[in-house]
Amino acid sequence: MRTHDSVSVLIFNTTSHCFVLVKQFRPAVYMSEWERSKSKPPEPAEQPEGAEGAEAGTAAQPEASKSGEGDGGEKAGDEAVASPGQPPVSVGVTYELCAGLVDKPNLTLEEIARQEVLEECGYDVPVTKLRKITSYRSGVGVTGAMQTMFYAEVSDENCVGEGGGEPQEGELIEVVKVPLHEAMSFAYDEKIPKTMGVIFSFIWFQSNMSPKYKISTNV
C-alpha cells in the first residue's frame, strides 16, 4: 500500500489575534459514529393503550409524557421511525489544522505547506515566514506516514481569497477562527470534535509564543 507523507500548518492571524482552522466532513468519522449509535440499546416501546386494563393505561401515562409534550413529542417520534439509528451529518465534521499531502516531488515541504494555506484558508504566506515546529509519525496503526508541522503568522493583508480547498478534488472546507483567549478551552473541550494536531499545536503556542502577545491562553 502506497502512502504519502503530509504537512500541517498552525496559522495565527496577528491582526485579529485568532487561530485559523479548517472544518470539514470526514466519512470515516461519520461511519465510526454511525456504528457507535447502532451499538446503543434501543429505546423501550410505548405501552399500547388498553392492553392491560385501566390500571395499566394509568401507569403508562407518565412514561408517555417523557417523550414530549403535545405535537412536538409526536413529531419527534415520527422522525425517529423515519431514520432509525442514522446520526446527523454533523457528527462527521471535525476541526483540523490546514494540511495536505506531500505528493508533489518537485516542491519542498515549505512550498507545499504554503500552497495548502493559500488553497484552504486564502492566505498568501511567503515560504520564509513558515517556521517548522516538528515532525512525527501520523496514522501509525494504518499508514505510518510522516507529518511535518509548521507555524505561520498572517495578517488580514495576507488574505487574498476565501479559501475552501479545491472542490474539483472533493474538498469541501470551511475556514473557522478561534480567538487566542479561547484556545485552550477549545482544545480541551471534548464536545468539540478535533484532531490531536489542533490540541498539540495550541499547547506549543502557549509554551513558545503566547508570552510574545502577553495574552493568557489558560483554560
PDB file of C-alpha atoms in Angstrom:
ATOM      1  CA  MET A   1       0.000   0.000   0.000  1.00  0.00           C
ATOM      2  CA  ARG A   2       1.468   3.314  -1.068  1.00  0.00           C
ATOM      3  CA  THR A   3       1.108   6.199   1.343  1.00  0.00           C
ATOM      4  CA  HIS A   4       2.110   9.855   1.317  1.00  0.00           C
ATOM      5  CA  ASP A   5       3.695  11.964   3.999  1.00  0.00           C
ATOM      6  CA  SER A   6       1.911  15.206   4.836  1.00  0.00           C
ATOM      7  CA  VAL A   7       2.286  18.734   6.151  1.00  0.00           C
ATOM      8  CA  SER A   8       0.119  20.723   8.548  1.00  0.00           C
ATOM      9  CA  VAL A   9       0.180  24.401   9.469  1.00  0.00           C
ATOM     10  CA  LEU A  10      -0.834  26.215  12.636  1.00  0.00           C
ATOM     11  CA  ILE A  11      -1.974  29.616  11.363  1.00  0.00           C
ATOM     12  CA  PHE A  12      -2.180  32.625  13.680  1.00  0.00           C
ATOM     13  CA  ASN A  13      -3.712  35.888  12.497  1.00  0.00           C
ATOM     14  CA  THR A  14      -1.845  38.741  14.187  1.00  0.00           C
ATOM     15  CA  THR A  15      -4.481  41.288  13.163  1.00  0.00           C
ATOM     16  CA  SER A  16      -7.408  39.629  14.921  1.00  0.00           C
ATOM     17  CA  HIS A  17      -5.374  37.524  17.392  1.00  0.00           C
ATOM     18  CA  CYS A  18      -7.047  34.285  16.406  1.00  0.00           C
ATOM     19  CA  PHE A  19      -6.103  30.871  15.078  1.00  0.00           C
ATOM     20  CA  VAL A  20      -7.279  29.871  11.622  1.00  0.00           C
ATOM     21  CA  LEU A  21      -8.522  26.287  11.395  1.00  0.00           C
ATOM     22  CA  VAL A  22     -10.479  24.318   8.834  1.00  0.00           C
ATOM     23  CA  LYS A  23     -13.676  22.375   9.367  1.00  0.00           C
ATOM     24  CA  GLN A  24     -14.643  19.548   7.055  1.00  0.00           C
ATOM     25  CA  PHE A  25     -16.683  16.371   6.789  1.00  0.00           C
ATOM     26  CA  ARG A  26     -14.767  13.129   7.341  1.00  0.00           C
ATOM     27  CA  PRO A  27     -16.570   9.968   6.137  1.00  0.00           C
ATOM     28  CA  ALA A  28     -14.509   7.734   8.448  1.00  0.00           C
ATOM     29  CA  VAL A  29     -15.553   9.778  11.487  1.00  0.00           C
ATOM     30  CA  TYR A  30     -19.190   9.667  10.411  1.00  0.00           C
ATOM     31  CA  MET A  31     -19.147   5.891   9.921  1.00  0.00           C
ATOM     32  CA  SER A  32     -17.494   5.448  13.313  1.00  0.00           C
ATOM     33  CA  GLU A  33     -20.273   7.457  14.965  1.00  0.00           C
ATOM     34  CA  TRP A  34     -22.887   5.540  12.997  1.00  0.00           C
ATOM     35  CA  GLU A  35     -21.508   2.222  14.244  1.00  0.00           C
ATOM     36  CA  ARG A  36     -21.421   3.624  17.769  1.00  0.00           C
ATOM     37  CA  SER A  37     -25.071   4.675  17.557  1.00  0.00           C
ATOM     38  CA  LYS A  38     -26.104   1.214  16.339  1.00  0.00           C
ATOM     39  CA  SER A  39     -24.488  -0.406  19.376  1.00  0.00           C
ATOM     40  CA  LYS A  40     -26.671   1.583  21.776  1.00  0.00           C
ATOM     41  CA  PRO A  41     -29.669  -0.335  23.195  1.00  0.00           C
ATOM     42  CA  PRO A  42     -32.986   0.591  21.541  1.00  0.00           C
ATOM     43  CA  GLU A  43     -35.415   2.755  23.449  1.00  0.00           C
ATOM     44  CA  PRO A  44     -38.326   0.834  25.051  1.00  0.00           C
ATOM     45  CA  ALA A  45     -41.542   0.791  23.029  1.00  0.00           C
ATOM     46  CA  GLU A  46     -44.572   2.677  24.319  1.00  0.00           C
ATOM     47  CA  GLN A  47     -47.247   0.684  26.154  1.00  0.00           C
ATOM     48  CA  PRO A  48     -50.274   0.071  23.869  1.00  0.00           C
ATOM     49  CA  GLU A  49     -53.434   1.753  25.113  1.00  0.00           C
ATOM     50  CA  GLY A  50     -55.894  -0.556  26.839  1.00  0.00           C
ATOM     51  CA  ALA A  51     -53.555  -3.531  26.668  1.00  0.00           C
ATOM     52  CA  GLU A  52     -53.905  -4.446  30.325  1.00  0.00           C
ATOM     53  CA  GLY A  53     -56.928  -2.515  31.518  1.00  0.00           C
ATOM     54  CA  ALA A  54     -57.359   0.890  33.028  1.00  0.00           C
ATOM     55  CA  GLU A  55     -54.635   0.427  35.656  1.00  0.00           C
ATOM     56  CA  ALA A  56     -52.017  -0.394  33.031  1.00  0.00           C
ATOM     57  CA  GLY A  57     -53.110   2.594  30.994  1.00  0.00           C
ATOM     58  CA  THR A  58     -52.790   4.853  34.022  1.00  0.00           C
ATOM     59  CA  ALA A  59     -49.325   3.526  34.845  1.00  0.00           C
ATOM     60  CA  ALA A  60     -48.131   4.068  31.286  1.00  0.00           C
ATOM     61  CA  GLN A  61     -49.193   7.714  31.185  1.00  0.00           C
ATOM     62  CA  PRO A  62     -46.106   9.259  32.892  1.00  0.00           C
ATOM     63  CA  GLU A  63     -43.790   7.243  30.621  1.00  0.00           C
ATOM     64  CA  ALA A  64     -45.545   8.545  27.523  1.00  0.00           C
ATOM     65  CA  SER A  65     -45.273  12.132  28.712  1.00  0.00           C
ATOM     66  CA  LYS A  66     -41.479  11.851  28.800  1.00  0.00           C
ATOM     67  CA  SER A  67     -41.324  11.557  25.023  1.00  0.00           C
ATOM     68  CA  GLY A  68     -42.546  15.108  24.551  1.00  0.00           C
ATOM     69  CA  GLU A  69     -45.393  17.470  25.170  1.00  0.00           C
ATOM     70  CA  GLY A  70     -48.221  17.825  22.677  1.00  0.00           C
ATOM     71  CA  ASP A  71     -47.484  17.749  18.961  1.00  0.00           C
ATOM     72  CA  GLY A  72     -43.746  18.160  19.495  1.00  0.00           C
ATOM     73  CA  GLY A  73     -43.434  14.734  21.094  1.00  0.00           C
ATOM     74  CA  GLU A  74     -45.357  13.045  18.290  1.00  0.00           C
ATOM     75  CA  LYS A  75     -43.226  14.650  15.585  1.00  0.00           C
ATOM     76  CA  ALA A  76     -40.025  13.569  17.304  1.00  0.00           C
ATOM     77  CA  GLY A  77     -41.315  10.010  17.375  1.00  0.00           C
ATOM     78  CA  ASP A  78     -42.228  10.115  13.687  1.00  0.00           C
ATOM     79  CA  GLU A  79     -38.735  11.342  12.775  1.00  0.00           C
ATOM     80  CA  ALA A  80     -37.139   8.527  14.786  1.00  0.00           C
ATOM     81  CA  VAL A  81     -39.141   5.950  12.846  1.00  0.00           C
ATOM     82  CA  ALA A  82     -38.279   7.572   9.509  1.00  0.00           C
ATOM     83  CA  SER A  83     -34.492   7.327  10.049  1.00  0.00           C
ATOM     84  CA  PRO A  84     -33.736   4.745  12.746  1.00  0.00           C
ATOM     85  CA  GLY A  85     -30.177   4.782  14.060  1.00  0.00           C
ATOM     86  CA  GLN A  86     -28.885   7.241  11.481  1.00  0.00           C
ATOM     87  CA  PRO A  87     -26.923  10.114  13.070  1.00  0.00           C
ATOM     88  CA  PRO A  88     -26.921  13.634  11.584  1.00  0.00           C
ATOM     89  CA  VAL A  89     -24.207  14.561   9.097  1.00  0.00           C
ATOM     90  CA  SER A  90     -22.762  16.996  11.637  1.00  0.00           C
ATOM     91  CA  VAL A  91     -21.258  14.150  13.694  1.00  0.00           C
ATOM     92  CA  GLY A  92     -18.789  13.565  10.849  1.00  0.00           C
ATOM     93  CA  VAL A  93     -17.437  17.133  10.877  1.00  0.00           C
ATOM     94  CA  THR A  94     -14.072  17.799  12.543  1.00  0.00           C
ATOM     95  CA  TYR A  95     -11.887  20.829  13.282  1.00  0.00           C
ATOM     96  CA  GLU A  96      -8.354  20.476  11.940  1.00  0.00           C
ATOM     97  CA  LEU A  97      -5.176  22.326  11.088  1.00  0.00           C
ATOM     98  CA  CYS A  98      -4.694  23.330   7.487  1.00  0.00           C
ATOM     99  CA  ALA A  99      -2.942  20.307   5.978  1.00  0.00           C
ATOM    100  CA  GLY A 100      -2.132  18.468   2.785  1.00  0.00           C
ATOM    101  CA  LEU A 101      -0.324  15.506   1.274  1.00  0.00           C
ATOM    102  CA  VAL A 102       3.290  15.589   0.151  1.00  0.00           C
ATOM    103  CA  ASP A 103       2.516  14.415  -3.365  1.00  0.00           C
ATOM    104  CA  LYS A 104       4.470  16.926  -5.453  1.00  0.00           C
ATOM    105  CA  PRO A 105       8.095  15.736  -5.654  1.00  0.00           C
ATOM    106  CA  ASN A 106       9.253  18.962  -7.303  1.00  0.00           C
ATOM    107  CA  LEU A 107       8.196  21.082  -4.292  1.00  0.00           C
ATOM    108  CA  THR A 108       9.779  21.398  -0.858  1.00  0.00           C
ATOM    109  CA  LEU A 109       7.751  20.795   2.308  1.00  0.00           C
ATOM    110  CA  GLU A 110       7.592  24.545   2.880  1.00  0.00           C
ATOM    111  CA  GLU A 111       6.311  25.160  -0.651  1.00  0.00           C
ATOM    112  CA  ILE A 112       3.615  22.508  -0.247  1.00  0.00           C
ATOM    113  CA  ALA A 113       2.593  23.999   3.113  1.00  0.00           C
ATOM    114  CA  ARG A 114       2.391  27.468   1.553  1.00  0.00           C
ATOM    115  CA  GLN A 115       0.201  26.112  -1.246  1.00  0.00           C
ATOM    116  CA  GLU A 116      -2.166  24.420   1.213  1.00  0.00           C
ATOM    117  CA  VAL A 117      -2.553  27.600   3.280  1.00  0.00           C
ATOM    118  CA  LEU A 118      -3.474  29.507   0.129  1.00  0.00           C
ATOM    119  CA  GLU A 119      -5.933  26.899  -1.182  1.00  0.00           C
ATOM    120  CA  GLU A 120      -7.647  26.008   2.088  1.00  0.00           C
ATOM    121  CA  CYS A 121      -7.551  29.274   4.040  1.00  0.00           C
ATOM    122  CA  GLY A 122      -6.962  32.017   1.462  1.00  0.00           C
ATOM    123  CA  TYR A 123      -3.737  33.463   2.911  1.00  0.00           C
ATOM    124  CA  ASP A 124      -0.659  34.084   0.774  1.00  0.00           C
ATOM    125  CA  VAL A 125       2.266  33.325   3.088  1.00  0.00           C
ATOM    126  CA  PRO A 126       5.895  33.626   1.919  1.00  0.00           C
ATOM    127  CA  VAL A 127       7.871  30.414   2.349  1.00  0.00           C
ATOM    128  CA  THR A 128      10.351  32.302   4.521  1.00  0.00           C
ATOM    129  CA  LYS A 129       7.580  33.007   7.049  1.00  0.00           C
ATOM    130  CA  LEU A 130       6.936  29.316   7.701  1.00  0.00           C
ATOM    131  CA  ARG A 131       8.531  28.037  10.890  1.00  0.00           C
ATOM    132  CA  LYS A 132       8.956  24.311  11.378  1.00  0.00           C
ATOM    133  CA  ILE A 133       7.587  23.078  14.708  1.00  0.00           C
ATOM    134  CA  THR A 134       8.384  19.364  14.465  1.00  0.00           C
ATOM    135  CA  SER A 135       7.878  16.142  12.508  1.00  0.00           C
ATOM    136  CA  TYR A 136       6.185  12.999  13.797  1.00  0.00           C
ATOM    137  CA  ARG A 137       4.511   9.782  12.703  1.00  0.00           C
ATOM    138  CA  SER A 138       0.794  10.018  11.963  1.00  0.00           C
ATOM    139  CA  GLY A 139      -1.666   7.196  11.416  1.00  0.00           C
ATOM    140  CA  VAL A 140       0.785   4.708  12.928  1.00  0.00           C
ATOM    141  CA  GLY A 141      -1.862   1.989  13.018  1.00  0.00           C
ATOM    142  CA  VAL A 142      -2.700   2.319   9.325  1.00  0.00           C
ATOM    143  CA  THR A 143      -0.199   4.242   7.181  1.00  0.00           C
ATOM    144  CA  GLY A 144       2.803   5.037   9.385  1.00  0.00           C
ATOM    145  CA  ALA A 145       3.382   8.199   7.356  1.00  0.00           C
ATOM    146  CA  MET A 146       5.396  11.207   8.493  1.00  0.00           C
ATOM    147  CA  GLN A 147       3.767  14.593   9.075  1.00  0.00           C
ATOM    148  CA  THR A 148       5.679  17.853   9.383  1.00  0.00           C
ATOM    149  CA  MET A 149       4.006  20.686  11.280  1.00  0.00           C
ATOM    150  CA  PHE A 150       4.704  24.347  10.564  1.00  0.00           C
ATOM    151  CA  TYR A 151       3.726  27.619  12.204  1.00  0.00           C
ATOM    152  CA  ALA A 152       2.749  30.677  10.173  1.00  0.00           C
ATOM    153  CA  GLU A 153       1.795  34.172  11.244  1.00  0.00           C
ATOM    154  CA  VAL A 154      -0.527  36.008   8.885  1.00  0.00           C
ATOM    155  CA  SER A 155      -2.403  39.294   8.880  1.00  0.00           C
ATOM    156  CA  ASP A 156      -5.549  40.487   7.170  1.00  0.00           C
ATOM    157  CA  GLU A 157      -3.299  41.965   4.482  1.00  0.00           C
ATOM    158  CA  ASN A 158      -2.182  38.438   3.539  1.00  0.00           C
ATOM    159  CA  CYS A 159      -5.756  37.331   2.865  1.00  0.00           C
ATOM    160  CA  VAL A 160      -6.184  37.107  -0.909  1.00  0.00           C
ATOM    161  CA  GLY A 161      -9.130  34.717  -1.134  1.00  0.00           C
ATOM    162  CA  GLU A 162     -11.858  32.850   0.719  1.00  0.00           C
ATOM    163  CA  GLY A 163     -10.080  29.501   0.830  1.00  0.00           C
ATOM    164  CA  GLY A 164     -12.270  26.422   0.960  1.00  0.00           C
ATOM    165  CA  GLY A 165      -9.946  23.980  -0.781  1.00  0.00           C
ATOM    166  CA  GLU A 166     -10.296  22.536  -4.264  1.00  0.00           C
ATOM    167  CA  PRO A 167     -13.914  21.416  -4.945  1.00  0.00           C
ATOM    168  CA  GLN A 168     -12.809  19.510  -8.052  1.00  0.00           C
ATOM    169  CA  GLU A 169     -10.668  17.353  -5.755  1.00  0.00           C
ATOM    170  CA  GLY A 170     -13.609  16.641  -3.463  1.00  0.00           C
ATOM    171  CA  GLU A 171     -12.604  19.187  -0.821  1.00  0.00           C
ATOM    172  CA  LEU A 172     -15.442  20.983   0.970  1.00  0.00           C
ATOM    173  CA  ILE A 173     -13.697  23.065   3.598  1.00  0.00           C
ATOM    174  CA  GLU A 174     -14.982  25.813   5.874  1.00  0.00           C
ATOM    175  CA  VAL A 175     -12.495  28.273   7.361  1.00  0.00           C
ATOM    176  CA  VAL A 176     -13.064  28.918  11.074  1.00  0.00           C
ATOM    177  CA  LYS A 177     -11.343  31.211  13.566  1.00  0.00           C
ATOM    178  CA  VAL A 178     -10.635  30.523  17.231  1.00  0.00           C
ATOM    179  CA  PRO A 179      -9.805  33.592  19.383  1.00  0.00           C
ATOM    180  CA  LEU A 180      -6.477  33.344  21.185  1.00  0.00           C
ATOM    181  CA  HIS A 181      -8.000  33.754  24.643  1.00  0.00           C
ATOM    182  CA  GLU A 182     -10.348  30.812  23.986  1.00  0.00           C
ATOM    183  CA  ALA A 183      -7.721  28.489  22.504  1.00  0.00           C
ATOM    184  CA  MET A 184      -7.030  26.216  25.463  1.00  0.00           C
ATOM    185  CA  SER A 185     -10.686  25.919  26.409  1.00  0.00           C
ATOM    186  CA  PHE A 186     -11.347  24.947  22.792  1.00  0.00           C
ATOM    187  CA  ALA A 187      -8.507  22.409  22.849  1.00  0.00           C
ATOM    188  CA  TYR A 188      -9.740  20.604  25.959  1.00  0.00           C
ATOM    189  CA  ASP A 189     -13.464  20.733  25.204  1.00  0.00           C
ATOM    190  CA  GLU A 190     -14.287  17.103  24.398  1.00  0.00           C
ATOM    191  CA  LYS A 191     -17.617  18.122  22.877  1.00  0.00           C
ATOM    192  CA  ILE A 192     -15.769  19.813  20.004  1.00  0.00           C
ATOM    193  CA  PRO A 193     -14.504  17.167  17.541  1.00  0.00           C
ATOM    194  CA  LYS A 194     -10.907  17.940  16.641  1.00  0.00           C
ATOM    195  CA  THR A 195      -7.640  16.276  15.696  1.00  0.00           C
ATOM    196  CA  MET A 196      -4.703  15.785  18.034  1.00  0.00           C
ATOM    197  CA  GLY A 197      -2.738  18.207  15.866  1.00  0.00           C
ATOM    198  CA  VAL A 198      -5.003  21.058  16.967  1.00  0.00           C
ATOM    199  CA  ILE A 199      -4.517  20.260  20.652  1.00  0.00           C
ATOM    200  CA  PHE A 200      -0.752  19.813  20.379  1.00  0.00           C
ATOM    201  CA  SER A 201      -0.229  22.969  18.321  1.00  0.00           C
ATOM    202  CA  PHE A 202      -2.260  25.109  20.741  1.00  0.00           C
ATOM    203  CA  ILE A 203      -0.169  23.795  23.643  1.00  0.00           C
ATOM    204  CA  TRP A 204       3.006  24.511  21.653  1.00  0.00           C
ATOM    205  CA  PHE A 205       1.826  28.066  21.012  1.00  0.00           C
ATOM    206  CA  GLN A 206       1.065  28.597  24.683  1.00  0.00           C
ATOM    207  CA  SER A 207       4.572  27.462  25.642  1.00  0.00           C
ATOM    208  CA  ASN A 208       6.505  29.223  22.890  1.00  0.00           C
ATOM    209  CA  MET A 209       4.546  32.164  21.502  1.00  0.00           C
ATOM    210  CA  SER A 210       1.910  33.434  23.948  1.00  0.00           C
ATOM    211  CA  PRO A 211       4.423  35.474  26.036  1.00  0.00           C
ATOM    212  CA  LYS A 212       5.112  37.467  22.873  1.00  0.00           C
ATOM    213  CA  TYR A 213       1.485  38.611  22.758  1.00  0.00           C
ATOM    214  CA  LYS A 214       1.085  38.968  26.536  1.00  0.00           C
ATOM    215  CA  ILE A 215      -2.310  37.292  26.437  1.00  0.00           C
ATOM    216  CA  SER A 216      -3.203  34.411  28.719  1.00  0.00           C
ATOM    217  CA  THR A 217      -4.420  31.270  26.980  1.00  0.00           C
ATOM    218  CA  ASN A 218      -5.102  29.345  30.178  1.00  0.00           C
ATOM    219  CA  VAL A 219      -8.315  27.362  30.497  1.00  0.00           C
TER     220      VAL A 219
END
